[in-house]
Short mmCIF file of C-alpha atoms and ligand atoms in Angstrom, two decimals:
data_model
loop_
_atom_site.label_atom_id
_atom_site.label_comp_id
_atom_site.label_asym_id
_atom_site.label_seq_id
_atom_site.Cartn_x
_atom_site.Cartn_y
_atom_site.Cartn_z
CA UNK A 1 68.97 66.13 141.30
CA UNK A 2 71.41 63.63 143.23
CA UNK A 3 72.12 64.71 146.19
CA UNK A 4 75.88 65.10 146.95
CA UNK A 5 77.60 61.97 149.30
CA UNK A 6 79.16 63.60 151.55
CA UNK A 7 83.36 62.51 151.59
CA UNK A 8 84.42 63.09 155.11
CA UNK A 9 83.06 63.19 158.72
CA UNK A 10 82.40 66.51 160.48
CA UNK A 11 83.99 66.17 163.27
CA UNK A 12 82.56 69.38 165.29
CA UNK A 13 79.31 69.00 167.67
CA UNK A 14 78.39 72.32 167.05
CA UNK A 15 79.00 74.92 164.54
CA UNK A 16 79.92 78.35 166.80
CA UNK A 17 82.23 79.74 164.40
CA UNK A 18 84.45 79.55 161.06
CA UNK A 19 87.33 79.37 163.71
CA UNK A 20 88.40 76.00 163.83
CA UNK A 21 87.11 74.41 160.56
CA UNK A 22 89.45 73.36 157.91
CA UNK A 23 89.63 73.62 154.29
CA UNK A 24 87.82 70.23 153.42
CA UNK A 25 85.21 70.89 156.20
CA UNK A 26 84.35 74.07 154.49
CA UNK A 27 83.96 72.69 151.07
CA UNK A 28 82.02 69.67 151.91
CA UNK A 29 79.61 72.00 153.91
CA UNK A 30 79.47 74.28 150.70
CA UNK A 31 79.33 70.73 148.11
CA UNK A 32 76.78 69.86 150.75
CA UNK A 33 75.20 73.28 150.19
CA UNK A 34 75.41 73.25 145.96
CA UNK A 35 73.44 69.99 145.72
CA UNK A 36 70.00 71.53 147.33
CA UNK A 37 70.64 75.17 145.32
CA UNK A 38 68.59 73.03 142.21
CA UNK A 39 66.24 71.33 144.12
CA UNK A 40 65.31 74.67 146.40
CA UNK A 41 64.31 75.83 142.78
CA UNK A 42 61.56 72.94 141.80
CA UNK A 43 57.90 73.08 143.26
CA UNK A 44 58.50 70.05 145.01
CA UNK A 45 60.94 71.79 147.41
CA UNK A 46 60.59 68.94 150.34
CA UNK A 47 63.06 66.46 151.51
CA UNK A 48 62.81 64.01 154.89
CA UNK A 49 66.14 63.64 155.66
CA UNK A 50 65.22 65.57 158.88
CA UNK A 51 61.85 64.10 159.47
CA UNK A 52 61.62 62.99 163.22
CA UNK A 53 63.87 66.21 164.03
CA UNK A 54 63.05 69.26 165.85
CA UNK A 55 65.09 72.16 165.78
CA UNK A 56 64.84 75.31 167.98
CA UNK A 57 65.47 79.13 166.74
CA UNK A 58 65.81 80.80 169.42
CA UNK A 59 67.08 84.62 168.70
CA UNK A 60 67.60 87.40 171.31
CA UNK A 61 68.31 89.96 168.63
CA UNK A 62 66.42 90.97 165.44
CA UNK A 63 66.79 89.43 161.94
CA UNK A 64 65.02 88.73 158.82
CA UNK A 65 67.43 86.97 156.76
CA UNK A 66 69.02 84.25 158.93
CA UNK A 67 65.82 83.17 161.00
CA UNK A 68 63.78 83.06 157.98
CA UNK A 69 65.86 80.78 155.98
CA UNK A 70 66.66 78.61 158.96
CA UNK A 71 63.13 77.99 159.05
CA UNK A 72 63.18 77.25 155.72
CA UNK A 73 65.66 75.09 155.30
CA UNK A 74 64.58 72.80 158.53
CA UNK A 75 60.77 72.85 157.21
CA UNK A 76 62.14 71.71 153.79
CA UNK A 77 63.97 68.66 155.05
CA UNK A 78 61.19 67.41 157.10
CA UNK A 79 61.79 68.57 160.12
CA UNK A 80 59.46 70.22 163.82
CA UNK A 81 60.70 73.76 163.28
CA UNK A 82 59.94 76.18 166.40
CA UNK A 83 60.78 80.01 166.40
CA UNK A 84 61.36 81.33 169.78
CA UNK A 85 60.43 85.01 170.00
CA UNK A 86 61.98 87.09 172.98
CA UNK A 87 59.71 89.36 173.10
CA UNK A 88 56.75 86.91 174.06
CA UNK A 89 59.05 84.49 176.10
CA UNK A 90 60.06 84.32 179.47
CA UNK A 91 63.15 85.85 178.71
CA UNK A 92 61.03 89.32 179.09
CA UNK A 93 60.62 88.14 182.57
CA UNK A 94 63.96 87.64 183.90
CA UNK A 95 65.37 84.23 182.93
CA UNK A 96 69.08 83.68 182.08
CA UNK A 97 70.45 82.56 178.98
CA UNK A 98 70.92 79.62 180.39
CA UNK A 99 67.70 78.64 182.08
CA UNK A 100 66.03 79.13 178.75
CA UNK A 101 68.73 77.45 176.99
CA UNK A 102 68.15 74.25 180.20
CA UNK A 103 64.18 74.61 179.70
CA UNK A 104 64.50 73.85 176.02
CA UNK A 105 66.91 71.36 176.08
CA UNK A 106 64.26 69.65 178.50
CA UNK A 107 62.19 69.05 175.76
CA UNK A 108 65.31 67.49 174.02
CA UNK A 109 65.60 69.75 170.74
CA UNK A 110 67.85 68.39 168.24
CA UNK A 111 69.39 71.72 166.85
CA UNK A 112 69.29 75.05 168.23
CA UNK A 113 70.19 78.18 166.24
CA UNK A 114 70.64 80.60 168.58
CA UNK A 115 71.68 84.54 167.85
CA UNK A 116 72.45 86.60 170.90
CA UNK A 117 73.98 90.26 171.23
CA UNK A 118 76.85 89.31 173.39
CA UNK A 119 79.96 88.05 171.41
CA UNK A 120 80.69 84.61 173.42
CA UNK A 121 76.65 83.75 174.56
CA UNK A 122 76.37 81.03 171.82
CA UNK A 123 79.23 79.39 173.13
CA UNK A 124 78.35 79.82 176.68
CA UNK A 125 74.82 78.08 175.63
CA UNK A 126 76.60 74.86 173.70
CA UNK A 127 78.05 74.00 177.00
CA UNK A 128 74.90 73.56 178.83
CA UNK A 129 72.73 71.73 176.41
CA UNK A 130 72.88 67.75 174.63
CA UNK A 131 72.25 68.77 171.14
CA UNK A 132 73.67 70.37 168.24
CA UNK A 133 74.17 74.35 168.68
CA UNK A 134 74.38 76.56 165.73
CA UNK A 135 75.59 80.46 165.82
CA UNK A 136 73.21 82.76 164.55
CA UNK A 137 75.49 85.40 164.63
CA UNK A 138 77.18 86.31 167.95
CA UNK A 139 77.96 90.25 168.65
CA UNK A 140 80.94 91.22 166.88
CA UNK A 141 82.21 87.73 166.72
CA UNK A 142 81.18 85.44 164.18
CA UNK A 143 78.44 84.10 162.36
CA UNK A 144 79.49 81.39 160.33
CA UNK A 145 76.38 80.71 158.60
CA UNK A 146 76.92 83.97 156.80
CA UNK A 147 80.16 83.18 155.58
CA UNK A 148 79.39 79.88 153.97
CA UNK A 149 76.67 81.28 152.56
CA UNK A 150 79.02 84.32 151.15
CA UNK A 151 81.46 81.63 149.98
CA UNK A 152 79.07 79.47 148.09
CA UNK A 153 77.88 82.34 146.24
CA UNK A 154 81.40 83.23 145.40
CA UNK A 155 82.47 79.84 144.05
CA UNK A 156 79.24 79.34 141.74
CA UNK A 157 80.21 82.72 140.10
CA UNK A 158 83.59 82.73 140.15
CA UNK A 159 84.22 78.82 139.83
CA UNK A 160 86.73 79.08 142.94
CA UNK A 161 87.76 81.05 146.41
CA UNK A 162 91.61 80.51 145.64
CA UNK A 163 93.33 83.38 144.82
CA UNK A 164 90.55 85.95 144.07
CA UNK A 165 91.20 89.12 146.03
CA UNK A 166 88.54 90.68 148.15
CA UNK A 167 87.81 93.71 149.60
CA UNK A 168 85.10 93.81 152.76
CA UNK A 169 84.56 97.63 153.23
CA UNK A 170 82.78 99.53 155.82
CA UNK A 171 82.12 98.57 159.92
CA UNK A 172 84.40 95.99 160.22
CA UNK A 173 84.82 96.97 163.57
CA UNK A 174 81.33 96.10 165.01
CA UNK A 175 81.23 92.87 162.14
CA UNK A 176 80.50 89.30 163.10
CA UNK A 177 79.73 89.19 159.48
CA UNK A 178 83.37 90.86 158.69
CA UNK A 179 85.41 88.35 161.39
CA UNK A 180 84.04 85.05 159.90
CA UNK A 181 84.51 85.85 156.24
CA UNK A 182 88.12 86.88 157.01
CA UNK A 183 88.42 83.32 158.41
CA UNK A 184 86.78 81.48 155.70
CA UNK A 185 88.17 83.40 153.16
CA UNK A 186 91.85 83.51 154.38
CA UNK A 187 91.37 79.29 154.97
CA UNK A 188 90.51 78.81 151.50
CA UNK A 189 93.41 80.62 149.90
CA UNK A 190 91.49 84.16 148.86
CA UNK A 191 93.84 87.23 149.89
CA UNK A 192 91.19 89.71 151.75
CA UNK A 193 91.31 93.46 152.39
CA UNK A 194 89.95 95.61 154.26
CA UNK A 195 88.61 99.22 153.57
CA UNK A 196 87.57 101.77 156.53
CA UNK A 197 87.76 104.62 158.25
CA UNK A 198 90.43 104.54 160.81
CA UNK A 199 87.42 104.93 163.81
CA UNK A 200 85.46 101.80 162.05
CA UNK A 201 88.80 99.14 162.43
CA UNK A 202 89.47 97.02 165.17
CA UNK A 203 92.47 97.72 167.32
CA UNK A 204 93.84 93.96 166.61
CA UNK A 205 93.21 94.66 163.05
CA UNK A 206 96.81 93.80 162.82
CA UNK A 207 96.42 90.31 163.48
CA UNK A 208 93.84 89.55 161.23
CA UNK A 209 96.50 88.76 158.19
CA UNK A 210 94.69 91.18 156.10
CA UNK A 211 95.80 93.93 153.68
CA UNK A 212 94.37 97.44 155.20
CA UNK A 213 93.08 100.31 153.41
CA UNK A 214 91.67 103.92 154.45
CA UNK A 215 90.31 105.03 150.58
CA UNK A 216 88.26 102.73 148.72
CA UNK A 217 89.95 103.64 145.42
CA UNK A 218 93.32 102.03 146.92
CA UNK A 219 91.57 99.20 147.98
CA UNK A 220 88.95 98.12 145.46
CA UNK A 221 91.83 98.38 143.05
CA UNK A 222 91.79 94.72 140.83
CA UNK A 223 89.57 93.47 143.34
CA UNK A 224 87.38 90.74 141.82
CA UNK A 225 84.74 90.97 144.89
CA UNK A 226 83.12 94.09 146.65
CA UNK A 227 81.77 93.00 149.99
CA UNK A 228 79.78 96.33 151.42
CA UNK A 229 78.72 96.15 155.43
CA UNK A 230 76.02 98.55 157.10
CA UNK A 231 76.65 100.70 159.69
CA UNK A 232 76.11 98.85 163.06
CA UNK A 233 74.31 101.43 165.22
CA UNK A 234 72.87 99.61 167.59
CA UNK A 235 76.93 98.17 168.65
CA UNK A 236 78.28 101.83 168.64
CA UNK A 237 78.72 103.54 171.73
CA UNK A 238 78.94 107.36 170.32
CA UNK A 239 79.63 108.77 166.69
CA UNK A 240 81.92 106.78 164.95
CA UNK A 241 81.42 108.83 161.63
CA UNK A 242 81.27 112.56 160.94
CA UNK A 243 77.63 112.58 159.47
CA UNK A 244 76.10 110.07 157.08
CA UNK A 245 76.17 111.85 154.27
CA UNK A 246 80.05 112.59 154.61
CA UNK A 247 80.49 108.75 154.58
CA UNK A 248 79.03 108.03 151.87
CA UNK A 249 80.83 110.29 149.91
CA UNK A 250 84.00 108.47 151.21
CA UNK A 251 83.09 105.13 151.95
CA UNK A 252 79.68 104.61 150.11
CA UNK A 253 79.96 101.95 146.75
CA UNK A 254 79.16 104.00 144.16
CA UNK A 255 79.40 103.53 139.87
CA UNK A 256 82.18 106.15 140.20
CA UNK A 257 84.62 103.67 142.96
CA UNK A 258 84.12 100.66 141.51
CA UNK A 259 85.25 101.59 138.24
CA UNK A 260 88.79 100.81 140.18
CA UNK A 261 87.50 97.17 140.80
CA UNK A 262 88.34 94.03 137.87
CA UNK A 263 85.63 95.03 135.15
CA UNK A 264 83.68 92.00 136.40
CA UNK A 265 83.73 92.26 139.93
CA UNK A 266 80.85 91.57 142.22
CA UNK A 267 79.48 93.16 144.63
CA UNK A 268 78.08 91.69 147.71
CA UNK A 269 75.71 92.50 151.35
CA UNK A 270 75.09 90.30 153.86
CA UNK A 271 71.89 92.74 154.48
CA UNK A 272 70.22 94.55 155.85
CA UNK A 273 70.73 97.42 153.44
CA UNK A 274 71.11 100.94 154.37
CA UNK A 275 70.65 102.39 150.34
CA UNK A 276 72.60 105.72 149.94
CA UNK A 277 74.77 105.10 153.36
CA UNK A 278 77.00 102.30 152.51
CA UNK A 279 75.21 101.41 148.95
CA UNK A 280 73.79 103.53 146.03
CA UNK A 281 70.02 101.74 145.16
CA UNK A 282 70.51 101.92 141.85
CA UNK A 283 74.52 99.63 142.10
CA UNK A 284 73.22 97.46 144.88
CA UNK A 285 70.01 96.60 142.24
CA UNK A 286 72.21 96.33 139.19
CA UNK A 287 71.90 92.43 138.07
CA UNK A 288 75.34 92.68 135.84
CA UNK A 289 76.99 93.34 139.14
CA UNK A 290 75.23 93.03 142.49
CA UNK A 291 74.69 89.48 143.86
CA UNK A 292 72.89 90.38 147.23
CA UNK A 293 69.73 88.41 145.64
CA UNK A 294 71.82 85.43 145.18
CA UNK A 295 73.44 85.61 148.61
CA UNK A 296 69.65 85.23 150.11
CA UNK A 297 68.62 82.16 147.84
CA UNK A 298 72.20 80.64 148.96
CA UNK A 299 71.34 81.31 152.69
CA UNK A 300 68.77 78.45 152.75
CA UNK A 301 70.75 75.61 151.03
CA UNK A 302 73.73 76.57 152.97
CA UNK A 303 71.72 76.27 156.09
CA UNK A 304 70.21 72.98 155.12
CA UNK A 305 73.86 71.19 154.75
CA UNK A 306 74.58 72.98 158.02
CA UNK A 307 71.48 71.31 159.66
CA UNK A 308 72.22 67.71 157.86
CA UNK A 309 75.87 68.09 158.72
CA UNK A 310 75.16 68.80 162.36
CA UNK A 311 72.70 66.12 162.92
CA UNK A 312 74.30 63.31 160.80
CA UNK A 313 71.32 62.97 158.90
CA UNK A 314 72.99 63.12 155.44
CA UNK A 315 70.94 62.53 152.48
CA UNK A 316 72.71 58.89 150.46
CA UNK A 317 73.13 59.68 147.13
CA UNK A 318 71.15 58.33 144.37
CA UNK A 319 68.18 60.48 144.37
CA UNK A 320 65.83 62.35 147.01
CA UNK A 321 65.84 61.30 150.07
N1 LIG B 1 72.68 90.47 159.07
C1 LIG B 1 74.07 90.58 159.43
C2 LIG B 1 74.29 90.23 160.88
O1 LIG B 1 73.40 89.77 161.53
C3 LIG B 1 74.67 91.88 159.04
C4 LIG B 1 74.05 93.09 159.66
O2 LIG B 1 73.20 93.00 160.55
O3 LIG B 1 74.45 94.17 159.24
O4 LIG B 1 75.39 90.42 161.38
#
């Protein structure tokens, strides 16, 4: 497959957030993204446009998902990938953010994807080091990588963003996840609501320019996408809900509330997935409707454009590069 020549320069050294990026940055990251989805499918799955490179994941917080396929996608382009684990790092023994964030910029990285439990650290980290910093996912603030990733799986089933209406239900209160698809989704013309318990909404809900709702039946109504969150635990500070079982019963996706939803809605995760707390299985394994596969297989091409974008090391078109 040819890959896609990319139309305009990305102007941004690093890629912290969906904050900031406009409406043809977003869809030349996501062209970007479509034009590896074929070739991540072939046996031959290797590219060099990254050869030479060395990029640096370096996560202070668990994940399966995002590290993976940023592993992936640098290893497929021909890049040095390293995975810096915290638990065997000096981080254990007492060094900052940023003196591990200094020590491996001494060794002059080219990309570092960092994910941090503070809302702000990635940020902090970008300032202190030459090369390109992507955000893993950031406390409750963003974690743009996510979006694009939900966006590009949108527009390959749907054909478009503009004008669909989407509901992201659950914690949107503890949500990096929830925060950077509201921005991505908003730039791009969707109209986004949001569906929660009162306890699980943020206080500035108000200025997110999003429609609220309390019952899922009121706001999956004519949606034509279902975007579930889990619980964040380990962000809560008490009980935010009654008991689990009480919340699924009111806030859980279930055959019986989506029958509210456009007959061909989809319904999405960013994962992990808490089955029978925020998702019944048997829904969130239903091909006709559930896309939470898909979103994983986009994860990696969206992830290589993101690397390629941030580096400058776009592929030319006419063929593999
Ligand atoms: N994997 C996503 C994140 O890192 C969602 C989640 O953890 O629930 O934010």
């Amino acid at each position: 497959m040819t890959a896609a020549t990319p139309k305009i320069r990305f102007p941004h050294r690093h890629l912290l957030g969906i904050e900031g990026l406009s409406p043809d940055e977003i869809s030349e990251l996501l062209d970007l993204s479509e034009s590896h989805v074929e070739q991540n499918r072939q046996t031959d799955k290797k590219r060099t446009t990254l050869r030479g490179r060395t990029c640096i994941n370096l996560f202070f917080e668990n994940s399966t998902r995002t590290r993976t396929s940023f592993e992936l996608a640098g290893k497929r382009l021909g890049a040095d990938v390293i995975n810096m684990s915290v638990s065997t790092s000096s981080i254990k023994k007492g060094e900052t953010l940023i003196d591990t964030a200094m020590t491996l910029n001494a060794m002059h990285p080219d990309v570092l994807v960092v994910r941090h439990p503070d809302s702000g650290a990635v940020q902090l980290l970008s300032e202190k080091v030459n090369c390109a910093v992507i955000n893993g996912g950031d406390g409750r603030h963003e974690h743009p990588t996510q979006a694009l990733l939900d966006a590009l799986t949108i527009r390959r089933r749907k054909g478009k963003l503009s004008g669909l209406c989407v509901a992201i239900c659950g914690d949107i209160m503890h949500s990096r996840v929830a925060r950077s698809n509201i921005r991505l989704l908003s730039i791009m013309g969707a109209r986004v609501r949001v569906v929660a318990p009162p306890t699980l909404l943020p206080a500035e809900i108000g200025r997110f320019g999003v429609e609220t709702f309390h019952h899922m039946k009121e706001g999956l109504k004519d949606c034509d996408i279902v975007m579930m969150l889990r619980l964040q635990l380990e962000r809560m500070n008490g009980s935010f809900v009654p008991s689990v079982r009480e919340y699924f019963r009111f806030y859980g996706l279930d055959y019986a509330k989506l029958k509210v939803a456009k007959p061909d809605a989809l319904i999405m995760h960013p994962g992990p997935m808490n089955r029978g707390v925020e998702i019944d299985g048997e829904l969130a394994d239903d091909i006709d409707r559930s896309v939470i596969r898909e979103q994983v297989e986009m994860g990696v091409a969206v992830r290589m454009a993101c690397l390629e974008t941030l580096t400058g090391a776009l592929p030319q078109s006419g063929g593999k590069t």
